[in-house]
Amino acid sequence: MNSQRNRRQDWHFVDDTGTFMLENPHRTSYLYFPLVNEAGLMSAITPLLHGDIKTSQNTFLMPPVSVEDLHNSRSARNFWVFVDGIGAWSAAGNSAAQKARNLADDDAEQVRLEAGFLWHKVIRENPQIGLRADITSFVPTSDDQVELMKVTLTNISGLPLRITPVPAIPLYGRSADNLRDHRHVTSLLHRIKMHTHGVLVRPTFSFDERGHGPNSVTYGVLGFEAGGSPPVGFFPILEEFIGEGGNLECPEAVFKSPETGYPAGESFEGFEAIGALRFEVTVLEPGEAKSYVVLMAIMQEGVEARALVETYGGEAQFDAWLQRNQDHWEHKLETLTFHTRSSRFNRWMKWVQIQPILRRLYGNSFLPYHDYGRGGRGWRDLWQDSLVLLMMEPEDVGQLLFSYYAGVRIDGSNATIIGARPGEFKADRNNIPRVWMDHGTWPFLATQLYVDQSGDLPFLLREQAYFKDSFVNRAQAIDETWAPEQGTQFRTTAGEIYWGTILEHILVQHLTAFFNVGQHNNIKLEGADWNDGLDMATEQGESVAFTALYASNIQRLSQLVLALERLGITEVQLAAELMPLLDTLTVPVDYESVVAKQKRLADYFASCQHTLSGTRINVSLRDLSRDLLDKANWLCARLRTHEWIRDRQGLAWFNGYYDNHGQRVEGDHPNGARMTLTGQVFTLMGGIATDEQAQEIVRAADRYLFDPKVGGYRLNTNFGEVLPNLGRCFGFAFGHKENGAMFSHMAVMYAYALYRRGFVKEGYRVLDGIFQHSQDYPVSRMYPGIPEYINSKGRGMYPYLTGSASWYLLTMLTEVFGVKGHLGDLILEPKLVQEQFDATGEARVSTLFAGRRLNVVYHNPSRLDYGQYKIKEILINGISGRVEYGKRSAAITRDVIANLAEKQPHHINVTLG
Ligand code: G1P
């Protein structure tokens, strides 16, 4: 590592599998990397090996961290090396002296990060001391809840070095709640044992918000020399390890008496613990290297340290598991691969691709920026992430979607937190009755996509239960007669569990929303919509933005209902109580009358507060479709006229909201024009905006929301004041999070909407802007991937766990490459712009469709731009198959794809001209 490279301030990819390298990663704060497995071990690791390790809110091996702790707390994974005649050196860079140098641009130590799927390696060289340390960390793809770390020490000096290695990992061993709630008292519960290979802590009780209860989880740090030999001494008690007046960055045990320590077999009670292990003193000859393996484990009842020693205890085991890990992720990620002109973009996309999987594994709670919630996954995130999991992990997605529908309440609201196992639902993470009005829209989007990709129309007729708890009337009332013992499934008056079709669940969600209007006849904002920060307009607030999404969903549903005729049916059965909401088939409601709508909804609520009759009515598909279409048409027409606003500058767009005074939010204002991106996205996406309106929206968004400094379109203009009548987000400083940041999720949905409406150049500009900014490391200061948002300084915030990744992938695949399903058939409708084709005029995507791996290659020999080319010819594995050509698209029926052999990839070559 020469000093020129040392000063380089950018990551770069080193291969096609997404591996990247970054010099001096420790000179950027807030960086962290995820290490995780399906068994439930979740870690975060930083260039200085900070972060934490846990399996749930109540089981943290290392102390839980928020982002500021990453630099300000000293409780990192550490690996000390005491060098005779020189002193103590931290191979992880975690000594007081090393940290003091981090700000200085000196070359005393050279540090490089290498990372891939999903492993993390830091290489640190100190020529003065004469040592180089390669530290590799990962979480194996096994059934064990363990993190592994291998440290290879190499003597880079000309002299022999006599060293004593001491890994030291703080063993917190309890619930995150105890960080500020009985931190000391809970240390008294610790029972600490010295196993042959390390330190084990098993608290007697767990003592957190769930109450006291016997604890059955053991936390351990075990160490191995390369060949598997154990350490020779242990420092298990934190206060002894650091010494009076010391701390984890200058621990007395290492600095003053590295050759001491307790022997295996000893035990202690009632102290803060640390997995500090002393390996045998060894002499490293010049050029010689020696490796050590450290295992950090959270052991549930029945898991034995002995078994972990056998599985992971040595360098050979470590290397084998690392290889398996890399193979696992590579295999998983190869199901979706993009090839465009920019190889940096293609590789960056791999990191976007892993993000939905990470959110499935971490939920929204367990990385340092995500220091809220208590685990479980949020309703809207769950559904939106399944949009893309459908393309990568398609085996179970139908079943998963089906199981999520059990979270829908009969009043159209839903349980908001979903646990890891099917059927695990909670009203809310804090048990606060709150209804997010957008929640009813996402299941339909995911289901429509699923049915289009799979052709599985019978899915709509599968029967599922409804969720029941004490909240009724969209959490406006309590069902006093309900008790938890009755279970969380909705019942009939006869006491049977009530099963309704998936279609009925979707209808419940949309029909209740349709009638749930505020004074301006838009759907009420309730507890908030997609923007969690719009949470202070519960009484009078209305979300025009999501009224638009409901409208377009209802319109699409009216078509999907007719598609059911393909199954040879003409009718479906629906709960009798639902019929009044299909008002055009029963007693029509005057849609212009807010009061009449509210009354119809109130009657419906009254009919199903506690139970349903169990009576079902046959409804013809045609009638059902017509009722839905009437509703959608009415909504669209109304939005187009009543919510379309024009400001003094002559610019026009859709108003997205009404506040808690019933005042319209957007348009001219003394503080400057007020505009939200959300208000535009769904009117565009669902075809509510006419073509002329769409063009005007683009113009207004470019004028008011576009800001190249933050990589694109802001979520809103600067409203210039705190808005207690709208939501907490206007208490945030402007330019941050839900108040006017470039919030990737909405920006990407804007891109998706633009592509859908044929604004291809404009859509590309959004997607490219986000990529360009995210990958601009000196500004965004983040590893490859897409952040939740870009803050006012340009930094990429809340990396990894964001729904924008799902939408980015979905947009790339189904819009940019135009590879999508329609009721099971494959449609190809590329919207690639000229600069996306490589030097040979090609752009490729490989994806799964109908269980087949398809490699779709677009050939654009004349380098035409979007708008200039059409599909001229399609060859499937070199043969011109049955293809129906449209104006800009082509359709291949499902049977053609399904008849292709299962295992091997197939080539669909599409010539554009
Ligand atoms: C996050 C939440 C998402 C919410 C959004 C806006 O976005 O996960 O549910 O709609 O904030 O409040 P994400 O981080 O997924 O991009």
Tab-separated table of C-alpha atoms in Angstrom, residues 127 192 197 222 274 303 363 482 521 535 549 557 599 620 622 720 732 758 763 834 842-843 909:
chain	number	residue	atom	x	y	z
A	127	PRO	CA	5.670	-0.592	9.601
A	192	ILE	CA	-19.585	-16.143	33.938
A	197	HIS	CA	-11.848	-21.973	24.572
A	222	LEU	CA	-14.404	-18.538	21.996
A	274	ILE	CA	-15.788	-9.372	28.456
A	303	VAL	CA	-26.814	-25.307	21.989
A	363	GLY	CA	-36.531	-5.835	9.731
A	482	TRP	CA	-63.183	-9.073	22.774
A	521	ASN	CA	-64.122	14.214	-0.150
A	535	ASP	CA	-48.833	12.151	11.920
A	549	LEU	CA	-53.329	5.383	-5.395
A	557	LEU	CA	-58.948	-4.288	-9.609
A	599	LYS	CA	-72.867	7.140	7.070
A	620	SER	CA	-71.350	-11.618	-10.584
A	622	ARG	CA	-69.305	-8.235	-14.268
A	720	GLY	CA	-40.368	27.372	6.244
A	732	PHE	CA	-37.262	18.149	11.369
A	758	GLY	CA	-43.562	7.225	-21.180
A	763	GLY	CA	-37.283	8.744	-15.433
A	834	GLN	CA	-29.029	5.224	-25.819
A	842	GLU	CA	-26.045	-4.385	-26.106
A	843	ALA	CA	-27.914	-4.238	-22.807
A	909	ASN	CA	-32.218	-12.135	-28.109
